[in-house]
């Protein structure tokens, strides 16, 4: 008789660090996410959240409330970004406030406005995790992409096979969102991409997406790649210079 087929390897659950100071919201978010199969570690303040992250950096995603005691979510995001490219989702009670902009400038990938329905929160989490699948594993060996996979724009090289980026031969560390945004530009060099197109293709938003996430992600890319690399076409969007 033929040998039985090996059992499929179990997929480890997605690990989420949730930092929220409101006890009722923290518990309800944690329970809801665990029902979707996520493994949640919860913290009630920014300093405890930072300690949890430093003790175990093997989280797949961070959800940070903006208003936190001790160390707020924006400061926590900045501290995380000093050592990690893990996807970060900010939660804000004021969707049109400066805290949204500050969170995105600090390196957050996306945000949601509280109160938020569970299905909306899970949709944003899934979108972030899909973007993270583009990035090479942390601590892995540098990929050796095929020559035909490498796109060159002056001193900027984008290895679409190995998912690596180089400026003048020096590797540049990008968050999953920044990497997917650059890949979108690199696939259409010299072509103006409108903000709503980028929101749809990178963030997976429809027409109701906030264009600020695009503008601030482009700002972060410019800081890492050079300000002249991505050109603003006023009234339309952005394009990658050939």
PDB file of C-alpha atoms in Angstrom:
ATOM      1  CA  UNK A   1       0.000   0.000   0.000  1.00  0.00           C
ATOM      2  CA  UNK A   2       1.253   3.502  -0.711  1.00  0.00           C
ATOM      3  CA  UNK A   3       2.565   5.448   2.211  1.00  0.00           C
ATOM      4  CA  UNK A   4       0.050   7.892   3.665  1.00  0.00           C
ATOM      5  CA  UNK A   5       0.459  11.477   2.556  1.00  0.00           C
ATOM      6  CA  UNK A   6       2.215  13.642   5.115  1.00  0.00           C
ATOM      7  CA  UNK A   7      -0.063  15.831   7.156  1.00  0.00           C
ATOM      8  CA  UNK A   8       0.026  19.470   6.076  1.00  0.00           C
ATOM      9  CA  UNK A   9       2.134  21.710   8.255  1.00  0.00           C
ATOM     10  CA  UNK A  10       0.051  23.829  10.568  1.00  0.00           C
ATOM     11  CA  UNK A  11       0.223  27.559   9.915  1.00  0.00           C
ATOM     12  CA  UNK A  12       1.164  29.482  13.041  1.00  0.00           C
ATOM     13  CA  UNK A  13      -1.429  32.073  14.065  1.00  0.00           C
ATOM     14  CA  UNK A  14      -0.816  35.710  13.238  1.00  0.00           C
ATOM     15  CA  UNK A  15       0.547  37.421  16.330  1.00  0.00           C
ATOM     16  CA  UNK A  16      -0.842  40.861  17.129  1.00  0.00           C
ATOM     17  CA  UNK A  17       0.297  43.330  19.779  1.00  0.00           C
ATOM     18  CA  UNK A  18      -2.663  45.507  20.771  1.00  0.00           C
ATOM     19  CA  UNK A  19      -1.947  48.623  22.847  1.00  0.00           C
ATOM     20  CA  UNK A  20      -5.146  50.319  24.042  1.00  0.00           C
ATOM     21  CA  UNK A  21      -5.699  52.053  27.379  1.00  0.00           C
ATOM     22  CA  UNK A  22      -9.490  51.763  27.484  1.00  0.00           C
ATOM     23  CA  UNK A  23     -10.093  48.469  29.273  1.00  0.00           C
ATOM     24  CA  UNK A  24     -13.476  47.751  27.682  1.00  0.00           C
ATOM     25  CA  UNK A  25     -12.206  48.460  24.155  1.00  0.00           C
ATOM     26  CA  UNK A  26      -8.997  46.491  24.771  1.00  0.00           C
ATOM     27  CA  UNK A  27     -10.925  43.426  25.885  1.00  0.00           C
ATOM     28  CA  UNK A  28     -13.537  43.652  23.137  1.00  0.00           C
ATOM     29  CA  UNK A  29     -10.903  44.117  20.400  1.00  0.00           C
ATOM     30  CA  UNK A  30      -8.832  41.219  21.758  1.00  0.00           C
ATOM     31  CA  UNK A  31     -11.827  38.858  21.957  1.00  0.00           C
ATOM     32  CA  UNK A  32     -13.039  39.836  18.487  1.00  0.00           C
ATOM     33  CA  UNK A  33      -9.611  39.343  16.887  1.00  0.00           C
ATOM     34  CA  UNK A  34      -9.089  36.008  18.636  1.00  0.00           C
ATOM     35  CA  UNK A  35     -12.387  34.822  17.138  1.00  0.00           C
ATOM     36  CA  UNK A  36     -10.821  35.495  13.730  1.00  0.00           C
ATOM     37  CA  UNK A  37      -7.862  33.305  14.679  1.00  0.00           C
ATOM     38  CA  UNK A  38      -5.360  35.972  15.666  1.00  0.00           C
ATOM     39  CA  UNK A  39      -3.183  35.511  18.725  1.00  0.00           C
ATOM     40  CA  UNK A  40      -3.394  38.759  20.686  1.00  0.00           C
ATOM     41  CA  UNK A  41      -1.063  40.196  23.298  1.00  0.00           C
ATOM     42  CA  UNK A  42      -2.643  43.265  24.934  1.00  0.00           C
ATOM     43  CA  UNK A  43      -1.095  46.171  26.806  1.00  0.00           C
ATOM     44  CA  UNK A  44      -2.772  49.098  28.571  1.00  0.00           C
ATOM     45  CA  UNK A  45      -0.137  51.800  28.071  1.00  0.00           C
ATOM     46  CA  UNK A  46       2.681  52.737  25.742  1.00  0.00           C
ATOM     47  CA  UNK A  47       5.586  51.819  27.998  1.00  0.00           C
ATOM     48  CA  UNK A  48       4.147  48.371  28.710  1.00  0.00           C
ATOM     49  CA  UNK A  49       3.515  47.945  24.995  1.00  0.00           C
ATOM     50  CA  UNK A  50       7.106  48.878  24.203  1.00  0.00           C
ATOM     51  CA  UNK A  51       8.354  46.422  26.834  1.00  0.00           C
ATOM     52  CA  UNK A  52       6.181  43.658  25.376  1.00  0.00           C
ATOM     53  CA  UNK A  53       7.519  44.400  21.897  1.00  0.00           C
ATOM     54  CA  UNK A  54      11.144  44.415  23.030  1.00  0.00           C
ATOM     55  CA  UNK A  55      10.707  41.214  25.028  1.00  0.00           C
ATOM     56  CA  UNK A  56       9.286  39.404  22.000  1.00  0.00           C
ATOM     57  CA  UNK A  57       9.750  41.097  18.620  1.00  0.00           C
ATOM     58  CA  UNK A  58       8.136  38.188  16.799  1.00  0.00           C
ATOM     59  CA  UNK A  59       4.847  40.044  16.289  1.00  0.00           C
ATOM     60  CA  UNK A  60       3.299  40.111  12.841  1.00  0.00           C
ATOM     61  CA  UNK A  61       1.374  43.343  13.392  1.00  0.00           C
ATOM     62  CA  UNK A  62       0.995  46.142  15.920  1.00  0.00           C
ATOM     63  CA  UNK A  63      -2.257  47.995  16.646  1.00  0.00           C
ATOM     64  CA  UNK A  64      -1.572  51.186  18.583  1.00  0.00           C
ATOM     65  CA  UNK A  65      -4.035  53.665  20.000  1.00  0.00           C
ATOM     66  CA  UNK A  66      -2.856  57.255  19.576  1.00  0.00           C
ATOM     67  CA  UNK A  67      -3.822  58.493  23.046  1.00  0.00           C
ATOM     68  CA  UNK A  68      -1.946  56.350  25.559  1.00  0.00           C
ATOM     69  CA  UNK A  69      -0.656  57.131  29.070  1.00  0.00           C
ATOM     70  CA  UNK A  70       3.085  57.226  29.702  1.00  0.00           C
ATOM     71  CA  UNK A  71       4.166  56.937  26.077  1.00  0.00           C
ATOM     72  CA  UNK A  72       1.589  57.790  23.437  1.00  0.00           C
ATOM     73  CA  UNK A  73       1.028  55.715  20.325  1.00  0.00           C
ATOM     74  CA  UNK A  74       2.968  58.100  18.105  1.00  0.00           C
ATOM     75  CA  UNK A  75       6.017  57.963  20.342  1.00  0.00           C
ATOM     76  CA  UNK A  76       5.661  54.188  20.609  1.00  0.00           C
ATOM     77  CA  UNK A  77       5.522  53.880  16.815  1.00  0.00           C
ATOM     78  CA  UNK A  78       8.713  55.943  16.504  1.00  0.00           C
ATOM     79  CA  UNK A  79      10.492  53.731  19.052  1.00  0.00           C
ATOM     80  CA  UNK A  80       9.382  50.590  17.209  1.00  0.00           C
ATOM     81  CA  UNK A  81      10.563  52.009  13.877  1.00  0.00           C
ATOM     82  CA  UNK A  82      14.074  52.444  15.301  1.00  0.00           C
ATOM     83  CA  UNK A  83      14.557  48.681  15.097  1.00  0.00           C
ATOM     84  CA  UNK A  84      11.662  47.117  13.200  1.00  0.00           C
ATOM     85  CA  UNK A  85       9.675  47.294   9.955  1.00  0.00           C
ATOM     86  CA  UNK A  86       6.704  45.424  11.433  1.00  0.00           C
ATOM     87  CA  UNK A  87       3.348  46.646  10.059  1.00  0.00           C
ATOM     88  CA  UNK A  88       1.714  49.239  12.321  1.00  0.00           C
ATOM     89  CA  UNK A  89      -1.973  50.166  12.362  1.00  0.00           C
ATOM     90  CA  UNK A  90      -2.893  53.273  14.355  1.00  0.00           C
ATOM     91  CA  UNK A  91      -6.271  53.803  16.010  1.00  0.00           C
ATOM     92  CA  UNK A  92      -7.501  57.362  16.437  1.00  0.00           C
ATOM     93  CA  UNK A  93     -10.634  58.815  17.961  1.00  0.00           C
ATOM     94  CA  UNK A  94     -10.233  61.901  15.771  1.00  0.00           C
ATOM     95  CA  UNK A  95     -10.084  60.976  12.097  1.00  0.00           C
ATOM     96  CA  UNK A  96      -9.381  64.492  10.879  1.00  0.00           C
ATOM     97  CA  UNK A  97      -6.946  65.514  13.607  1.00  0.00           C
ATOM     98  CA  UNK A  98      -3.238  66.135  13.612  1.00  0.00           C
ATOM     99  CA  UNK A  99      -2.746  62.836  15.429  1.00  0.00           C
ATOM    100  CA  UNK A 100      -3.501  60.909  12.212  1.00  0.00           C
ATOM    101  CA  UNK A 101      -0.851  62.842  10.303  1.00  0.00           C
ATOM    102  CA  UNK A 102       1.635  62.521  13.154  1.00  0.00           C
ATOM    103  CA  UNK A 103       1.065  58.768  13.364  1.00  0.00           C
ATOM    104  CA  UNK A 104       1.643  58.293   9.644  1.00  0.00           C
ATOM    105  CA  UNK A 105       4.725  60.513   9.751  1.00  0.00           C
ATOM    106  CA  UNK A 106       6.058  58.397  12.623  1.00  0.00           C
ATOM    107  CA  UNK A 107       5.980  55.358  10.351  1.00  0.00           C
ATOM    108  CA  UNK A 108       2.515  53.858  10.741  1.00  0.00           C
ATOM    109  CA  UNK A 109       1.215  52.068   7.662  1.00  0.00           C
ATOM    110  CA  UNK A 110      -2.472  52.836   8.035  1.00  0.00           C
ATOM    111  CA  UNK A 111      -5.072  54.001  10.537  1.00  0.00           C
ATOM    112  CA  UNK A 112      -8.675  53.439  11.570  1.00  0.00           C
ATOM    113  CA  UNK A 113     -11.015  55.782  13.419  1.00  0.00           C
ATOM    114  CA  UNK A 114     -12.712  54.658  16.606  1.00  0.00           C
ATOM    115  CA  UNK A 115     -15.362  53.458  17.068  1.00  0.00           C
ATOM    116  CA  UNK A 116     -14.538  50.881  14.415  1.00  0.00           C
ATOM    117  CA  UNK A 117     -16.511  47.797  13.472  1.00  0.00           C
ATOM    118  CA  UNK A 118     -14.699  44.488  13.753  1.00  0.00           C
ATOM    119  CA  UNK A 119     -15.072  43.656  10.058  1.00  0.00           C
ATOM    120  CA  UNK A 120     -13.481  46.981   9.107  1.00  0.00           C
ATOM    121  CA  UNK A 121     -10.604  46.449  11.528  1.00  0.00           C
ATOM    122  CA  UNK A 122     -10.014  42.917  10.245  1.00  0.00           C
ATOM    123  CA  UNK A 123     -10.099  44.153   6.636  1.00  0.00           C
ATOM    124  CA  UNK A 124      -7.361  46.695   7.362  1.00  0.00           C
ATOM    125  CA  UNK A 125      -5.330  44.033   9.200  1.00  0.00           C
ATOM    126  CA  UNK A 126      -5.606  41.616   6.283  1.00  0.00           C
ATOM    127  CA  UNK A 127      -4.572  44.331   3.837  1.00  0.00           C
ATOM    128  CA  UNK A 128      -1.503  45.123   5.952  1.00  0.00           C
ATOM    129  CA  UNK A 129      -0.548  41.466   6.218  1.00  0.00           C
ATOM    130  CA  UNK A 130      -0.838  41.034   2.444  1.00  0.00           C
ATOM    131  CA  UNK A 131       1.555  43.941   2.018  1.00  0.00           C
ATOM    132  CA  UNK A 132       3.911  42.346   4.537  1.00  0.00           C
ATOM    133  CA  UNK A 133       4.021  39.222   2.372  1.00  0.00           C
ATOM    134  CA  UNK A 134       5.999  41.237  -0.191  1.00  0.00           C
ATOM    135  CA  UNK A 135       8.851  41.846   2.232  1.00  0.00           C
ATOM    136  CA  UNK A 136      11.741  39.388   2.650  1.00  0.00           C
ATOM    137  CA  UNK A 137      11.913  37.583   6.007  1.00  0.00           C
ATOM    138  CA  UNK A 138      13.593  39.617   8.723  1.00  0.00           C
ATOM    139  CA  UNK A 139      17.135  38.472   9.340  1.00  0.00           C
ATOM    140  CA  UNK A 140      17.193  36.328   6.208  1.00  0.00           C
ATOM    141  CA  UNK A 141      20.083  36.075   3.818  1.00  0.00           C
ATOM    142  CA  UNK A 142      20.205  38.716   1.068  1.00  0.00           C
ATOM    143  CA  UNK A 143      18.381  37.517  -2.018  1.00  0.00           C
ATOM    144  CA  UNK A 144      20.222  37.103  -5.277  1.00  0.00           C
ATOM    145  CA  UNK A 145      17.594  38.194  -7.765  1.00  0.00           C
ATOM    146  CA  UNK A 146      17.858  37.362 -11.439  1.00  0.00           C
ATOM    147  CA  UNK A 147      19.147  40.154 -13.634  1.00  0.00           C
ATOM    148  CA  UNK A 148      15.822  40.410 -15.459  1.00  0.00           C
ATOM    149  CA  UNK A 149      14.072  41.013 -12.119  1.00  0.00           C
ATOM    150  CA  UNK A 150      16.154  44.098 -11.327  1.00  0.00           C
ATOM    151  CA  UNK A 151      14.716  47.464 -12.385  1.00  0.00           C
ATOM    152  CA  UNK A 152      17.226  50.311 -12.538  1.00  0.00           C
ATOM    153  CA  UNK A 153      16.431  54.008 -12.358  1.00  0.00           C
ATOM    154  CA  UNK A 154      19.715  55.886 -12.178  1.00  0.00           C
ATOM    155  CA  UNK A 155      21.386  54.809  -8.947  1.00  0.00           C
ATOM    156  CA  UNK A 156      18.129  53.262  -7.678  1.00  0.00           C
ATOM    157  CA  UNK A 157      17.824  49.487  -8.145  1.00  0.00           C
ATOM    158  CA  UNK A 158      14.629  47.579  -7.351  1.00  0.00           C
ATOM    159  CA  UNK A 159      14.966  43.800  -7.237  1.00  0.00           C
ATOM    160  CA  UNK A 160      11.393  42.635  -7.813  1.00  0.00           C
ATOM    161  CA  UNK A 161      12.378  38.995  -7.304  1.00  0.00           C
ATOM    162  CA  UNK A 162      14.299  39.347  -4.083  1.00  0.00           C
ATOM    163  CA  UNK A 163      12.165  42.288  -2.915  1.00  0.00           C
ATOM    164  CA  UNK A 164      15.222  44.381  -2.165  1.00  0.00           C
ATOM    165  CA  UNK A 165      16.002  48.023  -2.861  1.00  0.00           C
ATOM    166  CA  UNK A 166      19.416  49.639  -3.307  1.00  0.00           C
ATOM    167  CA  UNK A 167      20.578  53.225  -3.722  1.00  0.00           C
ATOM    168  CA  UNK A 168      24.122  53.484  -5.089  1.00  0.00           C
ATOM    169  CA  UNK A 169      24.598  49.825  -4.150  1.00  0.00           C
ATOM    170  CA  UNK A 170      23.565  50.350  -0.528  1.00  0.00           C
ATOM    171  CA  UNK A 171      20.499  48.416   0.671  1.00  0.00           C
ATOM    172  CA  UNK A 172      17.562  50.519   1.859  1.00  0.00           C
ATOM    173  CA  UNK A 173      15.190  49.176   4.509  1.00  0.00           C
ATOM    174  CA  UNK A 174      11.549  49.812   3.631  1.00  0.00           C
ATOM    175  CA  UNK A 175       8.387  48.942   5.497  1.00  0.00           C
ATOM    176  CA  UNK A 176       6.035  46.563   3.660  1.00  0.00           C
ATOM    177  CA  UNK A 177       3.808  49.488   2.679  1.00  0.00           C
ATOM    178  CA  UNK A 178       6.737  51.555   1.419  1.00  0.00           C
ATOM    179  CA  UNK A 179       8.026  48.581  -0.560  1.00  0.00           C
ATOM    180  CA  UNK A 180       4.689  47.879  -2.219  1.00  0.00           C
ATOM    181  CA  UNK A 181       4.284  51.589  -3.005  1.00  0.00           C
ATOM    182  CA  UNK A 182       7.719  51.682  -4.639  1.00  0.00           C
ATOM    183  CA  UNK A 183       6.937  48.518  -6.612  1.00  0.00           C
ATOM    184  CA  UNK A 184       3.806  50.213  -7.932  1.00  0.00           C
ATOM    185  CA  UNK A 185       5.846  53.212  -9.062  1.00  0.00           C
ATOM    186  CA  UNK A 186       8.578  50.996 -10.523  1.00  0.00           C
ATOM    187  CA  UNK A 187       6.005  49.101 -12.593  1.00  0.00           C
ATOM    188  CA  UNK A 188       4.931  52.402 -14.199  1.00  0.00           C
ATOM    189  CA  UNK A 189       8.056  54.590 -14.483  1.00  0.00           C
ATOM    190  CA  UNK A 190       7.411  58.065 -15.828  1.00  0.00           C
ATOM    191  CA  UNK A 191       3.635  57.599 -15.623  1.00  0.00           C
ATOM    192  CA  UNK A 192       1.553  59.741 -13.281  1.00  0.00           C
ATOM    193  CA  UNK A 193      -0.295  57.600 -10.722  1.00  0.00           C
ATOM    194  CA  UNK A 194      -3.290  59.264  -9.131  1.00  0.00           C
ATOM    195  CA  UNK A 195      -3.774  59.045  -5.403  1.00  0.00           C
ATOM    196  CA  UNK A 196      -6.972  57.014  -5.660  1.00  0.00           C
ATOM    197  CA  UNK A 197      -5.150  54.533  -7.916  1.00  0.00           C
ATOM    198  CA  UNK A 198      -2.413  54.114  -5.296  1.00  0.00           C
ATOM    199  CA  UNK A 199      -4.995  53.815  -2.521  1.00  0.00           C
ATOM    200  CA  UNK A 200      -6.670  50.997  -4.440  1.00  0.00           C
ATOM    201  CA  UNK A 201      -3.546  49.125  -5.544  1.00  0.00           C
ATOM    202  CA  UNK A 202      -1.372  49.531  -2.431  1.00  0.00           C
ATOM    203  CA  UNK A 203      -3.758  50.077   0.496  1.00  0.00           C
ATOM    204  CA  UNK A 204      -6.717  48.227  -1.050  1.00  0.00           C
ATOM    205  CA  UNK A 205      -9.093  51.098  -0.385  1.00  0.00           C
ATOM    206  CA  UNK A 206     -12.010  52.120  -2.552  1.00  0.00           C
ATOM    207  CA  UNK A 207     -12.925  55.716  -3.238  1.00  0.00           C
ATOM    208  CA  UNK A 208     -13.438  56.387   0.467  1.00  0.00           C
ATOM    209  CA  UNK A 209      -9.742  56.094   1.303  1.00  0.00           C
ATOM    210  CA  UNK A 210      -7.799  58.952   2.896  1.00  0.00           C
ATOM    211  CA  UNK A 211      -5.242  60.361   0.457  1.00  0.00           C
ATOM    212  CA  UNK A 212      -3.086  61.507   3.380  1.00  0.00           C
ATOM    213  CA  UNK A 213      -1.784  57.969   3.782  1.00  0.00           C
ATOM    214  CA  UNK A 214      -0.423  58.209   0.226  1.00  0.00           C
ATOM    215  CA  UNK A 215       1.122  61.654   0.666  1.00  0.00           C
ATOM    216  CA  UNK A 216       2.871  60.751   3.898  1.00  0.00           C
ATOM    217  CA  UNK A 217       4.104  57.387   2.621  1.00  0.00           C
ATOM    218  CA  UNK A 218       5.581  59.198  -0.393  1.00  0.00           C
ATOM    219  CA  UNK A 219       7.281  61.619   1.997  1.00  0.00           C
ATOM    220  CA  UNK A 220       8.850  58.707   3.873  1.00  0.00           C
ATOM    221  CA  UNK A 221      10.008  57.122   0.602  1.00  0.00           C
ATOM    222  CA  UNK A 222      11.617  60.403  -0.456  1.00  0.00           C
ATOM    223  CA  UNK A 223      13.548  60.581   2.805  1.00  0.00           C
ATOM    224  CA  UNK A 224      14.949  57.100   2.199  1.00  0.00           C
ATOM    225  CA  UNK A 225      15.501  57.234  -1.572  1.00  0.00           C
ATOM    226  CA  UNK A 226      16.135  60.916  -2.248  1.00  0.00           C
ATOM    227  CA  UNK A 227      13.636  63.733  -2.620  1.00  0.00           C
ATOM    228  CA  UNK A 228      14.139  64.038  -6.369  1.00  0.00           C
ATOM    229  CA  UNK A 229      13.193  60.401  -7.012  1.00  0.00           C
ATOM    230  CA  UNK A 230       9.398  60.751  -6.892  1.00  0.00           C
ATOM    231  CA  UNK A 231       7.924  63.789  -8.582  1.00  0.00           C
ATOM    232  CA  UNK A 232       4.691  65.505  -7.561  1.00  0.00           C
ATOM    233  CA  UNK A 233       2.341  66.336 -10.415  1.00  0.00           C
ATOM    234  CA  UNK A 234       0.053  68.903  -8.820  1.00  0.00           C
ATOM    235  CA  UNK A 235      -3.627  68.161  -9.081  1.00  0.00           C
ATOM    236  CA  UNK A 236      -3.003  64.604 -10.259  1.00  0.00           C
ATOM    237  CA  UNK A 237      -0.585  62.495  -8.216  1.00  0.00           C
ATOM    238  CA  UNK A 238       2.997  61.226  -8.343  1.00  0.00           C
ATOM    239  CA  UNK A 239       5.394  59.612 -10.763  1.00  0.00           C
ATOM    240  CA  UNK A 240       8.749  57.870 -10.518  1.00  0.00           C
ATOM    241  CA  UNK A 241      11.402  59.559 -12.589  1.00  0.00           C
ATOM    242  CA  UNK A 242      13.042  57.281 -15.093  1.00  0.00           C
TER     243      UNK A 242
END
